[in-house]
Coordinates of C-alpha atoms and ligand atoms in Angstrom, one line a residue:
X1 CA -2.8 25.1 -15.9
X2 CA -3.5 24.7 -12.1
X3 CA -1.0 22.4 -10.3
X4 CA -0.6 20.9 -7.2
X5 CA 2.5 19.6 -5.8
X6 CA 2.0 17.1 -2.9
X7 CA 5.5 16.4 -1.3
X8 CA 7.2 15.4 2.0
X9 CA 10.3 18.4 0.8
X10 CA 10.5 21.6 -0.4
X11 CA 13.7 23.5 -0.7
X12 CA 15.1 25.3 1.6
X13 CA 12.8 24.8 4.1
X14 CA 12.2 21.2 4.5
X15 CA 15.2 19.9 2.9
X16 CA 17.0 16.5 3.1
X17 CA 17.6 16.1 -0.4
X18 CA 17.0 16.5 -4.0
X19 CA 13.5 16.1 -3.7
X20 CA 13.4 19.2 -1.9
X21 CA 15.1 21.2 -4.5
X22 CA 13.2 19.5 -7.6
X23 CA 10.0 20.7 -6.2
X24 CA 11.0 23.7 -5.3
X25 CA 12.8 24.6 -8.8
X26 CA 10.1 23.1 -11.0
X27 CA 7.9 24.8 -9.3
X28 CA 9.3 27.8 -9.9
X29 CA 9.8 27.3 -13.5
X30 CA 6.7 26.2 -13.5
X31 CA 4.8 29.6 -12.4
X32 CA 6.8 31.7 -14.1
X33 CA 5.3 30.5 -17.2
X34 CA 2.3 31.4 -15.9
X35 CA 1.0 28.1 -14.6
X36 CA -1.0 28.4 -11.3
X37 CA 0.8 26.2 -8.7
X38 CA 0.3 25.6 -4.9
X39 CA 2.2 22.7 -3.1
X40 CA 1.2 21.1 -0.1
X41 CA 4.0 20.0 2.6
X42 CA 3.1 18.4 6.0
X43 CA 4.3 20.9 8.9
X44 CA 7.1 19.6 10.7
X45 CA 8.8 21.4 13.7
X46 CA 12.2 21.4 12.4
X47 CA 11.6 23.3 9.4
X48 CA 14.1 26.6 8.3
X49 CA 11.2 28.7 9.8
X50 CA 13.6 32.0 9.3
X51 CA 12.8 31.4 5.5
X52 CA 8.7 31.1 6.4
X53 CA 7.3 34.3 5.9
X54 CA 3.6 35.4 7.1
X55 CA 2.9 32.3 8.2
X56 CA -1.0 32.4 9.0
X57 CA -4.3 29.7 9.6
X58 CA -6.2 29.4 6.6
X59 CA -8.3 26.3 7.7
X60 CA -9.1 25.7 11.6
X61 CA -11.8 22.9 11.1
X62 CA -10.0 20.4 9.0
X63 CA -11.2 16.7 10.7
X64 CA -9.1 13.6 8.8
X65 CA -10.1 10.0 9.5
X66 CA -7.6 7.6 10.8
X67 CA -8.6 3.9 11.7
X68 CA -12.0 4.7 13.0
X69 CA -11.6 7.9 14.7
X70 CA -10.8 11.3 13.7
X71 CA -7.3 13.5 13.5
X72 CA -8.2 17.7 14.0
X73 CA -5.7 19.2 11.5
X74 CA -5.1 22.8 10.9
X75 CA -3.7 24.7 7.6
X76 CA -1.2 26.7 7.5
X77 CA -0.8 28.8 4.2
X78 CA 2.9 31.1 3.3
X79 CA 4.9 31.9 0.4
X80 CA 8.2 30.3 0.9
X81 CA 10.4 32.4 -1.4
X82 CA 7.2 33.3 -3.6
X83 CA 5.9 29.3 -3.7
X84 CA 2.2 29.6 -2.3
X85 CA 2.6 26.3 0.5
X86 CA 0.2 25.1 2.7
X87 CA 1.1 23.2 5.9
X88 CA -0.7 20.5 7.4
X89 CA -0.6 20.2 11.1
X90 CA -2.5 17.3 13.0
X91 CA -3.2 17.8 16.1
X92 CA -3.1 14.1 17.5
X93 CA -1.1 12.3 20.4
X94 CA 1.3 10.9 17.8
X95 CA 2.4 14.1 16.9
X96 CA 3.2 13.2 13.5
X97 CA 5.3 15.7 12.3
X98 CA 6.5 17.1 16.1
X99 CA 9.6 14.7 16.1
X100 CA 12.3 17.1 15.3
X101 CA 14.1 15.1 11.9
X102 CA 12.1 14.4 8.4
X103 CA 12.1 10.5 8.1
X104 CA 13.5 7.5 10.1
X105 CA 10.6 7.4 12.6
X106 CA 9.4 3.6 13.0
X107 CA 6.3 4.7 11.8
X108 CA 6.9 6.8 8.5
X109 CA 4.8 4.7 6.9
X110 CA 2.0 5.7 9.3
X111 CA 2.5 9.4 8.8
X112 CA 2.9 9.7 5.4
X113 CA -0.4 7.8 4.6
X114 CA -2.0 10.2 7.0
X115 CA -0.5 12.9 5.2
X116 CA -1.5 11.8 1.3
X117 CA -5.3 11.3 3.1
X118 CA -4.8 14.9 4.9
X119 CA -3.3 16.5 1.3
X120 CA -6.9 15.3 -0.4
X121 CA -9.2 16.5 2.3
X122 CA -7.6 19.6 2.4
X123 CA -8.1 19.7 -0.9
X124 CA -11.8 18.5 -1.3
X125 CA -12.9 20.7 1.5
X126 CA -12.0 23.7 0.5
X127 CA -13.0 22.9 -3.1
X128 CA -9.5 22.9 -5.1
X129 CA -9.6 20.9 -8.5
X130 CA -6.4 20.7 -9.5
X131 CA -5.9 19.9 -13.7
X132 CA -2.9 18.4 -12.3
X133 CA -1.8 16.4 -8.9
X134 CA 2.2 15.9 -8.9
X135 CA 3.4 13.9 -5.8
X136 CA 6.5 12.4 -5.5
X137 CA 8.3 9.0 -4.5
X138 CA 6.6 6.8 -2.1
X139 CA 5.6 9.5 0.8
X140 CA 3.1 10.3 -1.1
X141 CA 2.1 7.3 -3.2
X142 CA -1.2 6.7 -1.7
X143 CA -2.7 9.9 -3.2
X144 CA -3.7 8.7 -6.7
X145 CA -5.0 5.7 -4.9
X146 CA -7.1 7.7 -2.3
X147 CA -8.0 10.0 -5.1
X148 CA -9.1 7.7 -8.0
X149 CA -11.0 5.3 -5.4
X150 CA -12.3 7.3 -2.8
X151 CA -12.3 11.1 -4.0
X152 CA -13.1 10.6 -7.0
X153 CA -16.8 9.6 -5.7
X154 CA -17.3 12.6 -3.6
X155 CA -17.0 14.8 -6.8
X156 CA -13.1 15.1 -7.7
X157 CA -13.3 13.6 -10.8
X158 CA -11.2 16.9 -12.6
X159 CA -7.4 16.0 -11.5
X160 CA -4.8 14.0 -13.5
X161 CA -1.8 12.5 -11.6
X162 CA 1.9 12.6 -12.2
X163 CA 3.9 10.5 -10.4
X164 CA 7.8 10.9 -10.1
X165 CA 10.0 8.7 -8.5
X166 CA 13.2 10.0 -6.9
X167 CA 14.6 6.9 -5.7
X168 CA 12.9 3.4 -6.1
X169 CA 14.9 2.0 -3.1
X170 CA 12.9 3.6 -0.8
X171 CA 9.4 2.2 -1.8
X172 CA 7.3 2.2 1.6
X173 CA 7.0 -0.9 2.3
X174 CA 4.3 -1.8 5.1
X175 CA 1.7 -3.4 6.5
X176 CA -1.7 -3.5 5.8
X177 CA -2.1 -1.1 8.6
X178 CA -1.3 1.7 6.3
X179 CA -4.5 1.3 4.4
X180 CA -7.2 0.7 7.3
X181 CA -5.6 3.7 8.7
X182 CA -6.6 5.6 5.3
X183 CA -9.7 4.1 4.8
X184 CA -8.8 1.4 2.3
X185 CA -10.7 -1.8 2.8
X186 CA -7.1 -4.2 2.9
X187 CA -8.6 -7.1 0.7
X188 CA -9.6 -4.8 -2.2
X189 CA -5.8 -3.3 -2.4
X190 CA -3.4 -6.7 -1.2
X191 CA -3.9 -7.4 -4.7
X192 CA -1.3 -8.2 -7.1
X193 CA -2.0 -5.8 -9.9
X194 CA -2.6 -3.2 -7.0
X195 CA -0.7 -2.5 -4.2
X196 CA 0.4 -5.9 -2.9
X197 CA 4.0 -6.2 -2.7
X198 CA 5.4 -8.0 -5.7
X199 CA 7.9 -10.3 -3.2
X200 CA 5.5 -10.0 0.5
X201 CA 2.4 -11.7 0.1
X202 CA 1.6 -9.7 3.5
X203 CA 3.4 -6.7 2.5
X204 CA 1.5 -3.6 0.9
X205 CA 4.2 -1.5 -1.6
X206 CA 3.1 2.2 -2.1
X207 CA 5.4 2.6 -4.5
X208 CA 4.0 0.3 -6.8
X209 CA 0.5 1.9 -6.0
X210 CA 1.6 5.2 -7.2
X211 CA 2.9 3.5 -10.1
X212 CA -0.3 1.7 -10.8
X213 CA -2.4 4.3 -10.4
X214 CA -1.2 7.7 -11.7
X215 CA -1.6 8.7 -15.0
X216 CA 1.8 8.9 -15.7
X217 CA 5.1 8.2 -14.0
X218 CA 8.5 10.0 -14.7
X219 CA 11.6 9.3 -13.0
X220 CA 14.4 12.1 -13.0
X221 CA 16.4 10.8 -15.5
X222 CA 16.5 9.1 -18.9
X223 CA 19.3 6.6 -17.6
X224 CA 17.5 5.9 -14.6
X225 CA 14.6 5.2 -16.5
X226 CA 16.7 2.5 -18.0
X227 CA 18.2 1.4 -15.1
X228 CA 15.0 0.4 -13.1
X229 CA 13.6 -1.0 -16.4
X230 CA 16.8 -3.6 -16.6
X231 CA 18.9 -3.9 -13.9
X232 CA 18.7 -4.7 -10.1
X233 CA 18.4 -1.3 -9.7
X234 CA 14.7 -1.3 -9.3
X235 CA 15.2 -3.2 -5.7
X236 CA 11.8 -5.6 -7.0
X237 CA 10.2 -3.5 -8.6
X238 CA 11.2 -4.0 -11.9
X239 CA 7.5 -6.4 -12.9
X240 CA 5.5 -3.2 -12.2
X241 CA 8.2 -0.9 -14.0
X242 CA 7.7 -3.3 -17.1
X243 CA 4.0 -3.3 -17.1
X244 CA 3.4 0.4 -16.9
X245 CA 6.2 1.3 -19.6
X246 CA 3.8 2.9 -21.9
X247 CA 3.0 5.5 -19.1
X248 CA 7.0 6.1 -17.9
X249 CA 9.0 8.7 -19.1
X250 CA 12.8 10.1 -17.6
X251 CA 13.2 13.6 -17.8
X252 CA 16.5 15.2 -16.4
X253 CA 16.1 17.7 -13.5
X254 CA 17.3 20.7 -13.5
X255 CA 18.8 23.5 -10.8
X256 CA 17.8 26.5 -9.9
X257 CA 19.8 29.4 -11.1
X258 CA 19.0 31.4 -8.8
X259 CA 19.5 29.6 -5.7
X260 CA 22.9 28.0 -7.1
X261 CA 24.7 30.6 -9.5
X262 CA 28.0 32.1 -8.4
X263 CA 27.5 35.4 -10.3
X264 CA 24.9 35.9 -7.4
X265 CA 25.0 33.1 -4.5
X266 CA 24.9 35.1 -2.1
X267 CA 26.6 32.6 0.6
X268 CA 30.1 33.1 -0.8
X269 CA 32.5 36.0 -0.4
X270 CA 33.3 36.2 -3.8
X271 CA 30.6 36.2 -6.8
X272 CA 32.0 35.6 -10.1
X273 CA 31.4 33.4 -13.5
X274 CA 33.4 32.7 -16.9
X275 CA 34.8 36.2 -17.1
X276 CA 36.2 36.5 -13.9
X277 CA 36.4 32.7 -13.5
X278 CA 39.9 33.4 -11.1
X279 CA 37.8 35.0 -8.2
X280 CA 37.0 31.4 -7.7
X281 CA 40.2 30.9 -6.1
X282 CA 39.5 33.7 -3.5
X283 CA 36.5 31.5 -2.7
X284 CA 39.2 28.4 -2.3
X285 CA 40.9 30.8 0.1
X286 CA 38.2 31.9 2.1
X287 CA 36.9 28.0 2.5
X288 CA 40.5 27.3 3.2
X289 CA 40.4 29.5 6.0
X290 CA 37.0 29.2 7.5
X291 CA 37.9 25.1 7.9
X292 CA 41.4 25.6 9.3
X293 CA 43.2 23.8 6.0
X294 CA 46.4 25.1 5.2
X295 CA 47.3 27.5 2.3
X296 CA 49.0 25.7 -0.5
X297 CA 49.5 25.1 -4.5
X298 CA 47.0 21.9 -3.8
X299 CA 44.0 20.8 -4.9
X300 CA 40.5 20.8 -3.3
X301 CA 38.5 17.4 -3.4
X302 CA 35.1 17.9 -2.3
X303 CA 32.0 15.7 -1.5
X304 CA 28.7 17.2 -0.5
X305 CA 25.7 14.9 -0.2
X306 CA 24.2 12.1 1.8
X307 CA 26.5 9.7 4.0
X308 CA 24.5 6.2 2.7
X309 CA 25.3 3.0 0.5
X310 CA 23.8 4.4 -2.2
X311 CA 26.5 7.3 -2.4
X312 CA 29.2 4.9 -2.5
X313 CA 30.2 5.4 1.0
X314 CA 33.4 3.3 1.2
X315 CA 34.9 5.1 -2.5
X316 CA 34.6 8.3 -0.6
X317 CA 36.5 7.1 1.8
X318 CA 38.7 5.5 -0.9
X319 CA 39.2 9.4 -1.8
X320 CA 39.8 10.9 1.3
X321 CA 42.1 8.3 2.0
X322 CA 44.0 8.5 -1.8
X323 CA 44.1 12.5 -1.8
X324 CA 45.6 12.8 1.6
X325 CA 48.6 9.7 0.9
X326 CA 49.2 12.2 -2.8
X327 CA 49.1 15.1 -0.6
X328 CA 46.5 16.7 -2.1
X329 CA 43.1 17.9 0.1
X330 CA 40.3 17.1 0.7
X331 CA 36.7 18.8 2.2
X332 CA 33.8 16.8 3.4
X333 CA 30.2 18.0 4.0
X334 CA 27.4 14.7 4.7
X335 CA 24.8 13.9 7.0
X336 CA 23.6 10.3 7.1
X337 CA 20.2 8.6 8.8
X338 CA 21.9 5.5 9.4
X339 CA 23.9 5.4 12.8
X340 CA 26.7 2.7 11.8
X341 CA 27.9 5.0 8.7
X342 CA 27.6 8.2 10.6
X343 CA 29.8 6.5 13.7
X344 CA 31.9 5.7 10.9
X345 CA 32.6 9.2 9.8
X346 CA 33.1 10.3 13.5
X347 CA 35.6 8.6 14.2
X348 CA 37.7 9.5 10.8
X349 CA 37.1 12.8 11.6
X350 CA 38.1 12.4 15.5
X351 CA 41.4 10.6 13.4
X352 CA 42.2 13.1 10.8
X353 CA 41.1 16.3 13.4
X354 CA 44.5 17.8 13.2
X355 CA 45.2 17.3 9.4
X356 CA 45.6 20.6 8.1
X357 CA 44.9 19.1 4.3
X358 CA 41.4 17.3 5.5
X359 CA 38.2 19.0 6.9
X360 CA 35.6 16.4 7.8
X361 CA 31.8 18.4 8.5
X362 CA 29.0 15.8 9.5
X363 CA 25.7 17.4 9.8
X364 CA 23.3 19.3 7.5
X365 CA 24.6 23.0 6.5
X366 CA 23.3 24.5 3.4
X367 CA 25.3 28.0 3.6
X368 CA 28.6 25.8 3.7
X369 CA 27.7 23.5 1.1
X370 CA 27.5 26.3 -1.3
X371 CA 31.1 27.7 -0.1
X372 CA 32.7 24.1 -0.9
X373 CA 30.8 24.0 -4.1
X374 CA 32.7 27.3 -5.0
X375 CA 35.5 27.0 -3.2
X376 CA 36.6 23.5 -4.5
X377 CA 38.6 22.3 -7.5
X378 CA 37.2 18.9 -8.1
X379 CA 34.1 16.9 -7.0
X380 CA 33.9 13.6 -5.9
X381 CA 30.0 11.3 -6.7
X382 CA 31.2 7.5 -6.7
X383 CA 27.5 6.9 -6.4
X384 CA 26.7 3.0 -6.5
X385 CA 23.3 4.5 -7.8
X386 CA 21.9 7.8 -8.3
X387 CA 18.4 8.3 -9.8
X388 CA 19.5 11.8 -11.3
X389 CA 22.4 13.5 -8.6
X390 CA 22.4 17.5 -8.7
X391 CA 25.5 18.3 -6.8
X392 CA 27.2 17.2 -10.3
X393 CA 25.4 19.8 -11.7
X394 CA 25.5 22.3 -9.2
X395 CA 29.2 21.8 -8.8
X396 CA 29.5 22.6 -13.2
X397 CA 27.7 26.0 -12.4
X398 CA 30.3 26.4 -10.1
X399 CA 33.6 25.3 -11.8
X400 CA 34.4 22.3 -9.5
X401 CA 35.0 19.8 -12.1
X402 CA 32.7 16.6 -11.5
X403 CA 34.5 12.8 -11.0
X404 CA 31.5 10.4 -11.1
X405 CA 30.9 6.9 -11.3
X406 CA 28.7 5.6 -14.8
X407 CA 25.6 5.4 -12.9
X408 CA 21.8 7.0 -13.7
X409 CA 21.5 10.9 -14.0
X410 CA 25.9 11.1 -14.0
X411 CA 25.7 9.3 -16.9
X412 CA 23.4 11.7 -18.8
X413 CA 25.2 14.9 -17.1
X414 CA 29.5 14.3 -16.7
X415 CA 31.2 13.2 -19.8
X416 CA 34.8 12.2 -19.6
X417 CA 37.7 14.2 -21.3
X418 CA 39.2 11.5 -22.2
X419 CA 37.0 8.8 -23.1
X420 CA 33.5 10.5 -24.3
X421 CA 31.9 10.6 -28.0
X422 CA 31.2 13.7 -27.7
X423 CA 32.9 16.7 -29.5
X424 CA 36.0 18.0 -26.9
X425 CA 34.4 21.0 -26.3
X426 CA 31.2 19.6 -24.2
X427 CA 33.1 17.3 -22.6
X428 CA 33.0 18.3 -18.8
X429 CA 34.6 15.8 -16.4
X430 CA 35.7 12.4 -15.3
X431 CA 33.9 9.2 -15.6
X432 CA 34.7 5.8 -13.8
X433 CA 32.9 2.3 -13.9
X434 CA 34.7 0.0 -11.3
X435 CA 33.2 0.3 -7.7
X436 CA 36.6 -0.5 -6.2
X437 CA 39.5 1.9 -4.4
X438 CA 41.6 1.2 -7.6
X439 CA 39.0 2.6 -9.8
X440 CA 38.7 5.8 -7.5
X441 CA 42.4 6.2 -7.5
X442 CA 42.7 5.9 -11.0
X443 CA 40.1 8.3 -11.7
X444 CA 41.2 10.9 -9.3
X445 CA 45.0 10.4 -10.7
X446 CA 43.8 11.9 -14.3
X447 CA 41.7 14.0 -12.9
X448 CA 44.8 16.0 -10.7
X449 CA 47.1 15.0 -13.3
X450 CA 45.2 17.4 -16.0
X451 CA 45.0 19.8 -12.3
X452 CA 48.5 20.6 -11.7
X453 CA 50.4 19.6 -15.0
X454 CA 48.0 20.9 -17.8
X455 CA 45.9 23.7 -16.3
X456 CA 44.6 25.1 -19.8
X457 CA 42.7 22.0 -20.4
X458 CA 41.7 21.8 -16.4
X459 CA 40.5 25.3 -17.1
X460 CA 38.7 24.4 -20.3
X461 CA 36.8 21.3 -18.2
X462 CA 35.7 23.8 -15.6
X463 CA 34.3 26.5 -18.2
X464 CA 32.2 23.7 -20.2
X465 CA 30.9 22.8 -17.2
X466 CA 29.9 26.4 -16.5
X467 CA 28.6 26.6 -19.9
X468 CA 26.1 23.7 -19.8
X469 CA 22.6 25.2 -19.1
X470 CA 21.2 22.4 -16.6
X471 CA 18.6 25.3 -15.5
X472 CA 14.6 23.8 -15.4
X473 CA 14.0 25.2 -18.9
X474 CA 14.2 22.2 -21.1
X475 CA 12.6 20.0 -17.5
X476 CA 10.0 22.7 -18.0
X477 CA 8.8 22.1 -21.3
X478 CA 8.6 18.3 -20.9
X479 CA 6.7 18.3 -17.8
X480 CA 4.0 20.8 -19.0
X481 CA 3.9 18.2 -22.6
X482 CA 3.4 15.0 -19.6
X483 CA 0.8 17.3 -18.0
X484 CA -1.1 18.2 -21.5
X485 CA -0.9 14.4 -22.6
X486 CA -2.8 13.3 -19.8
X487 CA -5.2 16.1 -19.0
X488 CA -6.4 15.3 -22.9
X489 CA -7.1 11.2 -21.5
Ligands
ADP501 P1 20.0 13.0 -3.0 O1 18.6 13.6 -3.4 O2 20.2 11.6 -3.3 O3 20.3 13.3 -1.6 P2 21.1 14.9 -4.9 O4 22.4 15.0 -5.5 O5 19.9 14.7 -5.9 O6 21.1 13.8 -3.8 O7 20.7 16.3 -4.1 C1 21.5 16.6 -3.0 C2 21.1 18.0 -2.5 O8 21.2 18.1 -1.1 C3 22.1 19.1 -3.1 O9 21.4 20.3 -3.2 C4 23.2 19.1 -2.0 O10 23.9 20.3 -2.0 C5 22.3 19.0 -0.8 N1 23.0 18.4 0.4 C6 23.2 17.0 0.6 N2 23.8 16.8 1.8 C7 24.0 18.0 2.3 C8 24.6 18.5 3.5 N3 25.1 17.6 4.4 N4 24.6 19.8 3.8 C9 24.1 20.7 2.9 N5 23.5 20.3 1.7 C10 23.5 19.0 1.4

């Protein structure tokens, strides 16, 4: 099959989240059994370019309408780690993707649309006929529109869309500015059963275009499936998620082994797995000493993600607060978009600078993240929400035994020693429900307890973990059935 990924992310190089390592790793999986697939990124200026290789012009004369003028764009083709990307780089006074962060420009909404009408030009000019568009979340929700209205009548009548949502609270909502700038004639599109915001009557939702219009739509989880089907979850969107049911699947992502696998990672000082599972604790040494903690018979708590609400911003801070009062430690490694929470975490780390059992890191670092995942003893993921979550699973592979809250992809990936149905032996961390210090203190309380005074069965939690396979083999398979059921319609 020939796919084509259309995506604002792709791991390592454009990376803010999981988005970037789901299309980067099923991908992957992808090709390897034999599937052609190219993916198509816009090219922003503060990409990883040390991890670009070859990076040449394969298309100088690439003219995209916006409004009622005309954006010159080139194309920029490399492998990134064996994925065949092309880059799309307007050349246009608003220098779209010039702006030296990923998102929180007042006018994401603006470049995004120009980049799903960019993705398709690309694409029709230089003849490519995909069996298969994949875009993802609402960056690139106007392609299916763009594609099934406009395209579709200059000849590209051969693609199918899948649609994945990483996170419906993010649904790009705008004005109707987005489509003129696309070429969408506004009154055919603010449309209830199209792209007119369910809540707005002046607002235009691309999420719920890309819902309407792909052929099928998958979220990255079975629970979170559920969860935007019947709970607040959906932030609104719930009347579109109900209506397209019959086209709406959740399938579980997966990591990449070879990008997160400590028999190989080769960011940490000390590679090992089951059989030589206590090398681990060099790696606690080493991270010990690289962030200045002290040497001691303690524990390492660890959270690596997002600084945001949806993480669960104040039971992290719950955690720090309850492992340092126990005596225990604790590592943090987050980067936030939204000023007030990152302030936040400044000044606790201006507060707790001299603790020798705390090391606070705000900021993106992927080479350190992969030290704390190996160097820690437990993980920390109070999420409020969380579509699907892979530092769970990333921390398993590692042996950092996960402590989640009951929410979306945790709830399909961490189940608790002490309260799951299933069989002992698969069980694999801690689960809490609350959304409240006490819960989080509670939680990490069995969780340490199990640490210091029964270390068999800590040990036995850390190699089930080790032992699940979350790799994108079983993702694989059910993304290639999605693609087959559609290309048959
Ligand atoms: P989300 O997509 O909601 O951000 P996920 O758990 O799905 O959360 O994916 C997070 C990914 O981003 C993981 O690979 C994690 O290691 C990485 N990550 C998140 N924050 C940071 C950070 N500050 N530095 C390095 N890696 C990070």
């Amino acid at each position: 099959m020939y796919i084509i990924m259309i995506s604002s992310e792709l791991a390592p190089v454009a990376k803010v989240g999981g988005l970037a390592d789901v299309v980067f790793g099923l991908s992957r999986e992808l090709e390897v059994r034999g599937n052609a697939v190219e993916i198509i990124l816009p090219k922003y200026d503060c990409m990883r370019y040390d991890q670009i290789h070859e990076f040449h012009e394969v298309y100088d004369n690439l003219w995209v309408p916006f409004y009622d003028t005309w954006v010159h764009c080139t194309v920029l083709f490399s492998y990134v780690h064996n994925r065949k990307c092309f880059f799309i780089d307007p050349h246009n006074d608003k220098v779209f993707f010039n702006r030296g962060v990923y998102y929180g420009h007042h006018d994401d909404d603006e470049r995004f649309a120009f980049f799903c009408r960019a993705a398709l030009e690309f694409m029709h000019k230089s003849g490519k006929q995909p069996d298969i568009i994949h875009c993802h979340d609402w960056q690139t929700a106007l392609v299916p529109v763009l594609l099934f209205d406009m395209y579709a009548k200059l000849g590209m009548t051969h693609p199918r869309v899948c649609y994945t949502l990483h996170n419906v609270k993010h649904q790009g909502i705008t004005g109707e500015h987005a489509l003129r700038e696309v070429g969408l004639y506004p009154p055919d599109y603010m449309r209830p059963d199209r792209l007119l915001d369910d809540h707005n009557p002046f607002a235009v939702n691309l999420m719920k275009g890309g819902i309407t219009y792909s052929n099928f739509v998958t979220t990255v989880s079975p629970q979170y499936a559920w969860d935007i089907r019947y709970t607040d979850q959906n932030y609104g969107l719930g009347g579109v998620i109900d209506q397209n049911q019959h086209k709406l699947g959740g399938i579980l992502n997966g990591i990449d082994y070879e990008v997160w696998n400590p028999e190989i990672d080769r960011y940490i000082p000390f590679k090992y797995g089951i059989s030589n599972l206590d090398d681990k604790y060099k790696n606690k040494e080493a991270l010990r000493q690289r962030l200045m903690l002290s040497q001691d018979l303690k524990p390492i708590i660890c959270y690596v993600g997002r600084l945001d609400y949806q993480k669960g911003v104040h039971l992290i801070k719950s955690a720090l607060f309850y492992a340092l009062e126990m005596g225990w430690q604790f590592v943090l490694l987050g980067s936030g978009a939204e000023p007030q929470i990152n302030n936040e975490f400044w000044a606790l780390k201006h507060q707790l600078n001299d603790n020798p059992d705390c090391h606070l890191e705000i900021g993106y670092n992927e080479e350190l993240a992969h030290l704390i995942y190996a160097g820690s003893d437990i993980m920390i993921i109070p999420s409020m929400f969380e579509p699907c979550g892979l530092t769970q699973m990333i921390a398993m592979k590692y042996g950092t035994v996960p402590v989640v809250r009951k929410t979306g992809g945790l709830v399909n990936t961490v189940f608790d020693v002490d309260y799951s149905d299933k069989p002992e032996k698969e069980r694999n961390g801690y689960v809490f429900e609350g959304a409240d210090y006490v819960a989080v203190e509670w939680v990490l309380y069995r969780a340490v307890v199990h640490f210091y005074t029964y270390p068999e069965r800590f040990r036995e939690l850390m190699e089930a973990g080790m032992r699940y396979d979350f790799s994108w083999n079983h993702p694989g398979t059910h993304y290639l059935n999605v693609y087959e059921h559609i290309r048959e319609k």
